[in-house]
Each structure stands twice: as structure tokens, then as C-alpha cells.
Tab-separated table of C-alpha atoms and ligand atoms in Angstrom:
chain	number	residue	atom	x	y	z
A	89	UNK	CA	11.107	-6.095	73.989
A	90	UNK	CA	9.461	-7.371	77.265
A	91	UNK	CA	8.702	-10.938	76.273
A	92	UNK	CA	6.827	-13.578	77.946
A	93	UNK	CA	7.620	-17.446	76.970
A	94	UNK	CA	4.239	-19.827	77.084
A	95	UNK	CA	5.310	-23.326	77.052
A	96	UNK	CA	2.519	-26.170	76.022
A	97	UNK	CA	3.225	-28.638	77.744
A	98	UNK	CA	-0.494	-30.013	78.181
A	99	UNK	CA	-0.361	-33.064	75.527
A	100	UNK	CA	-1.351	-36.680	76.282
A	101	UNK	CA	1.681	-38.061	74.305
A	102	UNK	CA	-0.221	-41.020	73.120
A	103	UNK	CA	1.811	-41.541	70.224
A	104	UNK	CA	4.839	-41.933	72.266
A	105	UNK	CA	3.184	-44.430	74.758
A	106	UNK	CA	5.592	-43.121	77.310
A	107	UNK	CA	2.482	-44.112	80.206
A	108	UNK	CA	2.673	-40.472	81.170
A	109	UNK	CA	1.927	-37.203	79.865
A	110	UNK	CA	4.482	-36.317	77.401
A	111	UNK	CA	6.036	-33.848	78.949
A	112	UNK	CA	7.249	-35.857	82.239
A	113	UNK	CA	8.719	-38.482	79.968
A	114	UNK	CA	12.576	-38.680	80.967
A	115	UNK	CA	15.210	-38.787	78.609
A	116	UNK	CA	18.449	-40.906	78.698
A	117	UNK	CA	19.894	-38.465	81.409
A	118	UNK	CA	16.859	-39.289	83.787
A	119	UNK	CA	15.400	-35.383	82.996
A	120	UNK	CA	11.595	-35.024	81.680
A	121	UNK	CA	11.134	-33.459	78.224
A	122	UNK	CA	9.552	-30.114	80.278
A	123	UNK	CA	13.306	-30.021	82.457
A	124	UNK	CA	14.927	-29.762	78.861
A	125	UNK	CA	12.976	-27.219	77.454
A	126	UNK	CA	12.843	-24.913	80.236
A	127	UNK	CA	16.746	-25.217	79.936
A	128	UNK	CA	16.595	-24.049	76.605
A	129	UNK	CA	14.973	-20.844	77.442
A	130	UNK	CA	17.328	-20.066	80.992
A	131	UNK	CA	20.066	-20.871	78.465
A	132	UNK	CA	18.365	-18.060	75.560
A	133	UNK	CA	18.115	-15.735	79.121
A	134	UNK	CA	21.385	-15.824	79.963
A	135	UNK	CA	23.046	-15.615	76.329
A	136	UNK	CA	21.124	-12.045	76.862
A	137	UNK	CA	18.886	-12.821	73.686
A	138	UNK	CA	15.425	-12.903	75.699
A	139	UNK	CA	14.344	-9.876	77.705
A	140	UNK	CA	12.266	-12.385	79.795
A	141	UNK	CA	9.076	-10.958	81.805
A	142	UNK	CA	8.288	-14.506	83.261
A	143	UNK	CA	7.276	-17.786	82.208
A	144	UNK	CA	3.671	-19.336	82.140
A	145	UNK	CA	3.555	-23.215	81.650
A	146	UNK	CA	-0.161	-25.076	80.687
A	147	UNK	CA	-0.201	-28.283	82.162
A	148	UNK	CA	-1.741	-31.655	81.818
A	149	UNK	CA	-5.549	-32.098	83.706
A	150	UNK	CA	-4.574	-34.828	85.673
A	151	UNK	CA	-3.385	-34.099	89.132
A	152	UNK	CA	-0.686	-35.846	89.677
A	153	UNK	CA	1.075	-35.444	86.324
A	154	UNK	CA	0.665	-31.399	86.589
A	155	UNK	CA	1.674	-31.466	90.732
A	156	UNK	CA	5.083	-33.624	89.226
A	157	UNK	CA	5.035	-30.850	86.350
A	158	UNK	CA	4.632	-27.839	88.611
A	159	UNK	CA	7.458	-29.420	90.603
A	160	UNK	CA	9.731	-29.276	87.862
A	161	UNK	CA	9.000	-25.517	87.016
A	162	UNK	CA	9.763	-24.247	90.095
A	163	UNK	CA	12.862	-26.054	90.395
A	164	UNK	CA	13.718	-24.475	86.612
A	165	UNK	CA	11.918	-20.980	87.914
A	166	UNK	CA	14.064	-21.033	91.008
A	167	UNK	CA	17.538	-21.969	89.334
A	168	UNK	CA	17.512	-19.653	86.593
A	169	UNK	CA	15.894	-16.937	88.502
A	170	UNK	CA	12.002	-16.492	86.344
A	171	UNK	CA	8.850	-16.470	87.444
A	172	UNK	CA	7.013	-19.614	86.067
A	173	UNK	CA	3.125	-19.603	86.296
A	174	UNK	CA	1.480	-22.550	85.745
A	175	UNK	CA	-2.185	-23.264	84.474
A	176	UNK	CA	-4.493	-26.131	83.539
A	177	UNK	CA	-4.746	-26.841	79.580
A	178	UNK	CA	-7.496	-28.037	77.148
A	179	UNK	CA	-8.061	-30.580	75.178
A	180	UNK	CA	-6.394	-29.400	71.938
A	181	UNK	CA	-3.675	-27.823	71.445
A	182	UNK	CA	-4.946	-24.253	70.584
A	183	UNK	CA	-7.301	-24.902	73.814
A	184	UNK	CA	-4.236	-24.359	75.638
A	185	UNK	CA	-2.473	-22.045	73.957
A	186	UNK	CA	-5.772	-19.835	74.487
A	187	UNK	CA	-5.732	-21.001	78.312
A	188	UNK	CA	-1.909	-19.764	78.597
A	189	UNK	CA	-2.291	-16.700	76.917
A	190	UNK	CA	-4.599	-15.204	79.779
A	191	UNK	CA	-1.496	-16.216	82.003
A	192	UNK	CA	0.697	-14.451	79.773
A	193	UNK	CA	-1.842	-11.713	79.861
A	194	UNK	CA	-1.943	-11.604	83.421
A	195	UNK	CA	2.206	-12.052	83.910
A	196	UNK	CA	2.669	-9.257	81.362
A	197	UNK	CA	0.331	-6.103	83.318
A	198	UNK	CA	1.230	-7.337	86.146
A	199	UNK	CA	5.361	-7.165	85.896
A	200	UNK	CA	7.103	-4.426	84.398
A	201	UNK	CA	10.536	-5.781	82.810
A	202	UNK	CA	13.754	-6.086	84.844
A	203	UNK	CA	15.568	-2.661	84.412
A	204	UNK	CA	12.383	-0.603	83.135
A	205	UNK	CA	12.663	2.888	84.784
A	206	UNK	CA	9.871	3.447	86.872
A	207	UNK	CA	10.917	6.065	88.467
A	208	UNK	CA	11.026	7.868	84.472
A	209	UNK	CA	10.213	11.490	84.524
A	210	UNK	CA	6.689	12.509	83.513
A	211	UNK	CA	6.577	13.057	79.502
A	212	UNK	CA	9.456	10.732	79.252
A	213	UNK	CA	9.343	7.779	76.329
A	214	UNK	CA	6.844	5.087	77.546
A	215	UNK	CA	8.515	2.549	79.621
A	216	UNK	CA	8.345	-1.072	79.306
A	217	UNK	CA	5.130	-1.389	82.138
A	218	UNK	CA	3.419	1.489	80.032
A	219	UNK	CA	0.050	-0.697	78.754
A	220	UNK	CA	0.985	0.855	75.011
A	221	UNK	CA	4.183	-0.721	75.361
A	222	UNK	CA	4.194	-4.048	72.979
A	223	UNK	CA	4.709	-7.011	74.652
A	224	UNK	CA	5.772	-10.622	73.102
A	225	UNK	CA	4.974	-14.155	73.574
A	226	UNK	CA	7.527	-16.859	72.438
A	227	UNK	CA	4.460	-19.551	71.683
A	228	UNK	CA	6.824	-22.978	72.614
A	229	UNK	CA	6.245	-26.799	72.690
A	230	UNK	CA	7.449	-28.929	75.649
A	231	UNK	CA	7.973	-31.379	73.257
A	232	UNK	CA	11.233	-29.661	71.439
A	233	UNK	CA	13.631	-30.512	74.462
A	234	UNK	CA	16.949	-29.068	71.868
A	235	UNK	CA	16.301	-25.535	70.845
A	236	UNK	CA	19.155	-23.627	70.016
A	237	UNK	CA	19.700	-20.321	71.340
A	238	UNK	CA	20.581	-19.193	68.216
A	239	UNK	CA	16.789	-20.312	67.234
A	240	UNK	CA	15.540	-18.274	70.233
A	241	UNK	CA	17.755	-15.140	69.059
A	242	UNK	CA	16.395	-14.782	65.361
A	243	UNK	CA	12.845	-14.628	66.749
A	244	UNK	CA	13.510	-12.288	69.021
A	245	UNK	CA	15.666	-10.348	66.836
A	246	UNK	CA	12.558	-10.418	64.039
A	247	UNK	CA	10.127	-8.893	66.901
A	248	UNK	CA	12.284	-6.224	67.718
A	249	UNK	CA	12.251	-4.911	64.476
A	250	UNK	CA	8.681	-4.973	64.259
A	251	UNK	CA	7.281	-8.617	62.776
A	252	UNK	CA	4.086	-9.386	64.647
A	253	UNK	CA	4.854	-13.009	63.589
A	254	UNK	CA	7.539	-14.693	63.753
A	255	UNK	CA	8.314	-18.628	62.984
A	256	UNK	CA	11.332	-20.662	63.222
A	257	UNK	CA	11.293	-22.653	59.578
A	258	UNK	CA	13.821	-25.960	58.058
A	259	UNK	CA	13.686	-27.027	54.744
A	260	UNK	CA	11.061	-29.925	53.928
A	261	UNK	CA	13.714	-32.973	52.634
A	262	UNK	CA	10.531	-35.265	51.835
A	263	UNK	CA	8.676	-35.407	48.881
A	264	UNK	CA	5.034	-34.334	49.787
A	265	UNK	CA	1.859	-35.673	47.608
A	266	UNK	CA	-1.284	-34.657	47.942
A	267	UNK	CA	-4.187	-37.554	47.998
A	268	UNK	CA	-7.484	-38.511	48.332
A	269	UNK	CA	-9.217	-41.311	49.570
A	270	UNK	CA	-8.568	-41.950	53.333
A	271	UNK	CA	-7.308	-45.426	55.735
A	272	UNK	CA	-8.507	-47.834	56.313
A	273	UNK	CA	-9.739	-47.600	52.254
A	274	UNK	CA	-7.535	-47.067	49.642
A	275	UNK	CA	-5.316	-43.736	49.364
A	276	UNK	CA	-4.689	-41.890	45.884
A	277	UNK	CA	-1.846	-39.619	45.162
A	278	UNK	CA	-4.053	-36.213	43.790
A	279	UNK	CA	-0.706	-34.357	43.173
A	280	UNK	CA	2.693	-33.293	44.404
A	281	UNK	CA	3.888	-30.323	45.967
A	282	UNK	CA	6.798	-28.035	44.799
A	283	UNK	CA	9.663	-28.557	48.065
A	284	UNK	CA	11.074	-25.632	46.921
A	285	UNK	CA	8.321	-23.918	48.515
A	286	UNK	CA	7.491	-25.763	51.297
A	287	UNK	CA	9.276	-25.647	54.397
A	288	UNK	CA	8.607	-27.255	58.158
A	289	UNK	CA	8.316	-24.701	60.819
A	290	UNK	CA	8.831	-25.336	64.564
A	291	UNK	CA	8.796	-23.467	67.780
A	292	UNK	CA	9.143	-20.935	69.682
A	293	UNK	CA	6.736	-18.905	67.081
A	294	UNK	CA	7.032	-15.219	68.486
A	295	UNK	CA	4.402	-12.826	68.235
A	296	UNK	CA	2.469	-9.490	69.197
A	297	UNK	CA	0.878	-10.669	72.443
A	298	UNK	CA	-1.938	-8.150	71.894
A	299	UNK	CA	-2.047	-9.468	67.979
A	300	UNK	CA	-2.259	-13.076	69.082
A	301	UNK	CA	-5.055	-12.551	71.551
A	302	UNK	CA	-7.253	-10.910	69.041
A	303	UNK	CA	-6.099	-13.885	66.276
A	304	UNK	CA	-7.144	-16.609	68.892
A	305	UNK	CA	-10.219	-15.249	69.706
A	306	UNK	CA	-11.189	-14.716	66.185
A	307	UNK	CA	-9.888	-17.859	65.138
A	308	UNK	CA	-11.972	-19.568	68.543
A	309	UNK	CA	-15.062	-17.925	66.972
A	310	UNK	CA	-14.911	-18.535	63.438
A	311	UNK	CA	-13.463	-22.042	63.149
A	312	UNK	CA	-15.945	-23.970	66.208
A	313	UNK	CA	-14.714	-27.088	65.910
A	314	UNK	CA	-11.442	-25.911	64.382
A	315	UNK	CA	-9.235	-26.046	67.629
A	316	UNK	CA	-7.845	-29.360	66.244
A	317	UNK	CA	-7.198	-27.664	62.746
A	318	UNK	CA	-5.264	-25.136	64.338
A	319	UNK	CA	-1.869	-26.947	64.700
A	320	UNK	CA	0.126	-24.100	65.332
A	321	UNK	CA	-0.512	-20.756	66.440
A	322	UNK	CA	0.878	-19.009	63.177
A	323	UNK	CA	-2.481	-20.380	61.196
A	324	UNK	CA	-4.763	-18.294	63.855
A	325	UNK	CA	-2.318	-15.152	62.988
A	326	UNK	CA	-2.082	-15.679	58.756
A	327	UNK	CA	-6.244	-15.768	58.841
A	328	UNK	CA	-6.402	-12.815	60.639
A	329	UNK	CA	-4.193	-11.336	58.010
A	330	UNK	CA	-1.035	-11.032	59.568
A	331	UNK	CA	2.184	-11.863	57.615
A	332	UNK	CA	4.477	-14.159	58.868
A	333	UNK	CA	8.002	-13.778	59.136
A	334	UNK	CA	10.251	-16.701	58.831
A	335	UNK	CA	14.121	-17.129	60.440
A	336	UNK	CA	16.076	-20.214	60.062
A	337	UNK	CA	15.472	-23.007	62.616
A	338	UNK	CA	17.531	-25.664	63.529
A	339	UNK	CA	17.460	-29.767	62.865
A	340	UNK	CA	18.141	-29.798	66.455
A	341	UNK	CA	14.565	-28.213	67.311
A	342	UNK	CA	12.614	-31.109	66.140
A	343	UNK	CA	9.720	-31.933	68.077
A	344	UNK	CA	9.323	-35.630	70.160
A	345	UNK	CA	6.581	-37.107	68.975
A	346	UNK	CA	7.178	-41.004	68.715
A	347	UNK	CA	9.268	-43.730	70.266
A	348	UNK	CA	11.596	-43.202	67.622
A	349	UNK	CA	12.343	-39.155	68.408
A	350	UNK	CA	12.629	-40.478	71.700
A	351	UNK	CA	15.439	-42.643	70.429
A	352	UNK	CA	17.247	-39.541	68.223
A	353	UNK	CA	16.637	-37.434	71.370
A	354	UNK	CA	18.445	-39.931	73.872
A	355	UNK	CA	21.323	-40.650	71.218
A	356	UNK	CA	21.687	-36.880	71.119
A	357	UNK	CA	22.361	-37.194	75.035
A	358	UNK	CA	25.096	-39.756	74.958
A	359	UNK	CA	28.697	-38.861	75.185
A	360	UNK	CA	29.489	-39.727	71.571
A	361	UNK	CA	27.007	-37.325	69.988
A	362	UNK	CA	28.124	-34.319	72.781
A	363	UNK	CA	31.512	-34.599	70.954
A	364	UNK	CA	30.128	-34.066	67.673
A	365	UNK	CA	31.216	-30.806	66.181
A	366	UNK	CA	28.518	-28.947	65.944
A	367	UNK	CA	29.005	-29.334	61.968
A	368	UNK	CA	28.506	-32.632	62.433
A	369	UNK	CA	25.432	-32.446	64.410
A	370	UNK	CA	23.674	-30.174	62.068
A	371	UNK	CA	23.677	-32.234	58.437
B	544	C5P	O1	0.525	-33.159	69.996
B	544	C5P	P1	1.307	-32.030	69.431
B	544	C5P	O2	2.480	-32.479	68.687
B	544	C5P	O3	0.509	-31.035	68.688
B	544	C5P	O4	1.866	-31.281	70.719
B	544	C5P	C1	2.677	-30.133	70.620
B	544	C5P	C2	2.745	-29.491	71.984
B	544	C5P	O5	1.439	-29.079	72.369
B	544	C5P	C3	3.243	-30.440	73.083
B	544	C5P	O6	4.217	-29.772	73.858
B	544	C5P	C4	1.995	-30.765	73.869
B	544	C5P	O7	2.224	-30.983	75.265
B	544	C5P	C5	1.154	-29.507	73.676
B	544	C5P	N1	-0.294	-29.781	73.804
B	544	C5P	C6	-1.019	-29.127	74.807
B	544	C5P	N2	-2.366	-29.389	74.944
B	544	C5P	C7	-2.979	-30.271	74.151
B	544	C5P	C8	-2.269	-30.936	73.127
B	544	C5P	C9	-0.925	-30.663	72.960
B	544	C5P	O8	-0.461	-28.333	75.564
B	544	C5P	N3	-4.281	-30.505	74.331
């Protein structure tokens, strides 16, 4: 299926106190977090596992962060051969996903899919630039510089058979409790949560581009403030009544959020992890 990736990479990172946006923060091997992930999906392109339309990349507000940014896409764009698009974001995270998905919008009318027959006969099966045709958008954070193909390939392999959403999911290896109360006051633990039914999920989320749109702009309208509630893009498709398929994701697909991921994520880049098996690198 024609499928259109929309990174988020618009994020402040002030948790990881990196001094710049998040996703310009280099790792040990002197690449930004954005280099990485854009890696990850030329590498799911050329394993064959995407059929990749283009690329559309939300940015950080400040100028000279997103002209650095926009530097580093079309350096990605032009070495694995995709269009990359890049727009301003918001100031939550669903802000931007909403701001990227007129991009992907706008990528996915405007550019049929490499090898789509336009020259098909009249009457023939609707081709991939027919507007009927479903489209997907991989949903992906700039933060996750590690995915897997093999994380990319069980999305994509869930849309093609029909899922309108699809998320990447790990077991949850923490106890979780419930509580009330909140910092700087005391907290209370209210109850705890069965793990056997609880599970992490990550990104790329896939989905029905035309299904998304519609869940974000219902979601936009019936949660005001609720951008910041909406921490991931599957939420905005389970209250518009979608269900939401799940395929294994991988330990490696964890998302940078502190000094310390920034730690894991440079240890993961020095020689003695590389010859890990990859047993050994997924516990
Ligand atoms: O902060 P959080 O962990 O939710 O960030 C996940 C991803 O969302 C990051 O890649 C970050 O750059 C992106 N983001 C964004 N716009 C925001 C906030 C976060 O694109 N306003």
C-alpha cells in the first residue's frame, strides 16, 4: 500500500537538557537523533517492506534549529532517494501530528506510487493515484533513533491486510500502581494494575490516512484542551472507535527521552555493543 512516513520531530527535549531541540541532539557517532531515524526508514525502504510515497518531517519553531533540521532531511532525502517535506510543528505533540498530516495529505494526491500504472486501461482495477485508493501513514517519533526493520515490516504487513490501526507494542516489565494525591503533596497507591494486560507501545503506529484525519479532527474538536492528553496518535483512533491492532515491537525502539536513554543509546553505538549477537541485544 502507498504509504507515507510523518516523522515528529518538533519536541523541545527539555527533559534531556541537550541545549537544543531534541531532535538535533548528536549521538556518540556525532549524528543527530533525526539522522538516525530517517536511517531507519531508508533502511525499512530498501529491505522492500515500505512502499514509500515520500516523507514529511514537522520541525521545531525556531529558525535555526529547523534550517539545521531541514539540512539533515535533504541530505537523508537525497541519499536514499525520498522526497522529504518539511513543515513547522505545534506546541504539543498531537499539534504536530495534525500539522504533518496536511503534508502527508498533500504528498499523498499529489504523487502516485513508484511503479503505479498510469498509463492502466480505462475500467482497469484502480491504481495506486486513484483518490479511492487507501493510503497509509507510518505516525513516527524522531526520538526512537533504533527501529528495527522488522518493527517497520509487521506494521506494514498489518495495513495491508486491512487494520486501520496499527501499533508496535513490548511487554510492560514494571509493576504499575495507580494513585492519588499528586507532588509536591503526598502520593497514595489507589491500586495496581494486572501486567499481564498492559503492554508499552511505541512507534511507527500505522494507520488509514483518511481514518486518521477524520480521528484528529474529531479528537481536535471534542477534547479542546486535550492535545496534551493525546500522547499518541492511537488514543485519537480508539475514541473514534477504531480497533487497534497490535504487532510485536522491539526493546531496541525505545524512545530518548532523558540523559540516561541518551547514555543506553550511545552505548548501543560503541563497538562492543555492535558485536552483540543480536540475542544478546534483545533480553
Ligand atoms: O515529548 P514526547 O516524548 O511526547 O515526544 C515524542 C515525539 O514527538 C518526539 O519525536 C518529539 O520531537 C515530537 N514532538 C513534536 N511536537 C511537540 C512535542 C513533541 O513533534 N510539540
Amino acid at each position: 500500500m502507498r504509504t507515507t512516513v510523518l516523522i515528529v520531530a518538533a519536541g523541545s527535549g527539555s527533559r534531556l537538557k541537550a541545549g537544543v531541540p531534541k531532535a538535533l541532539a548528536p549521538l556518540a557517532d556525532g549524528r543527530t537523533l533525526l539522522e538516525h531515524c530517517l536511517e531507519s526508514v531508508a533502511a525499512a525502504q530498501a529491505a522492500g517492506v515500505l512502499e514509500l510515497n515520500a516523507v514529511a518531517v514537522v520541525l521545531p519553531a525556531d529558525p535555526e534549529a529547523a534550517a539545521a533540521l531541514e539540512q539533515v532531511c535533504r541530505a537523508a532525502g537525497d541519499r536514499a532517494g525520498f522526497t522529504v517535506r518539511c513543515v513547522p510543528g505545534g506546541a504539543e505533540r498531537a499539534d504536530s501530528v495534525r500539522a504533518g498530516l496536511a503534508a502527508v495529505r498533500a504528498l499523498a494526491d499529489a504523487e502516485p506510487a513508484a511503479g503505479a500504472d498510469t498509463d492502466a486501461e480505462p475500467g482497469a482495477e484502480p491504481g495506486a493515484d486513484d483518490p479511492d485508493t487507501p493510503h497509509a501513514v507510518l505516525v513516527h517519533d524522531a526520538a526512537r533513533p533504533f527501529v528495527p526493520v522488522a518493527v517497520f515490516q509487521a506494521v506494514a504487513t498489518a495495513l495491508g491486510k486491512g487494520a486501520a490501526a496499527v501499533v508496535p507494542a513490548v511487554p510492560v516489565v514494571d509493576t504499575i500502581k495507580t494513585v492519588t494525591g499528586a507532588a509536591p503533596g503526598p502520593e497514595w497507591v489507589s491500586g495496581t494494575l494486572d501486567r499481564a494486560g498492559l503492554r508499552a507501545v511505541q512507534t511507527p503506529q500505522g494507520f488509514d490516512l483518511t481514518a486518521l484525519e477524520a480521528a484528529h479532527r474529531r479528537a481536535g474538536s471534542e477534547v479542546p484542551a486535550g492535545a496534551a492528553a493525546l500522547t499518541d496518535d492511537a488514543m485519537a483512533m480508539e475514541a473514534a472507535g477504531h480497533p487497534v491492532e497490535l504487532v510485536p515491537g522491539d526493546p531496541l525502539g525505545f524512545k530518548i527521552t532523558t540523559r540516561l536513554d541518551l547514555m543506553l543509546a550511545n552505548a548501543l553505538l560503541a563497538p562492543a555493543a555492535a558485536a552483540l549477537s543480536p540475542q544478546e541485544q534483545h533480553p
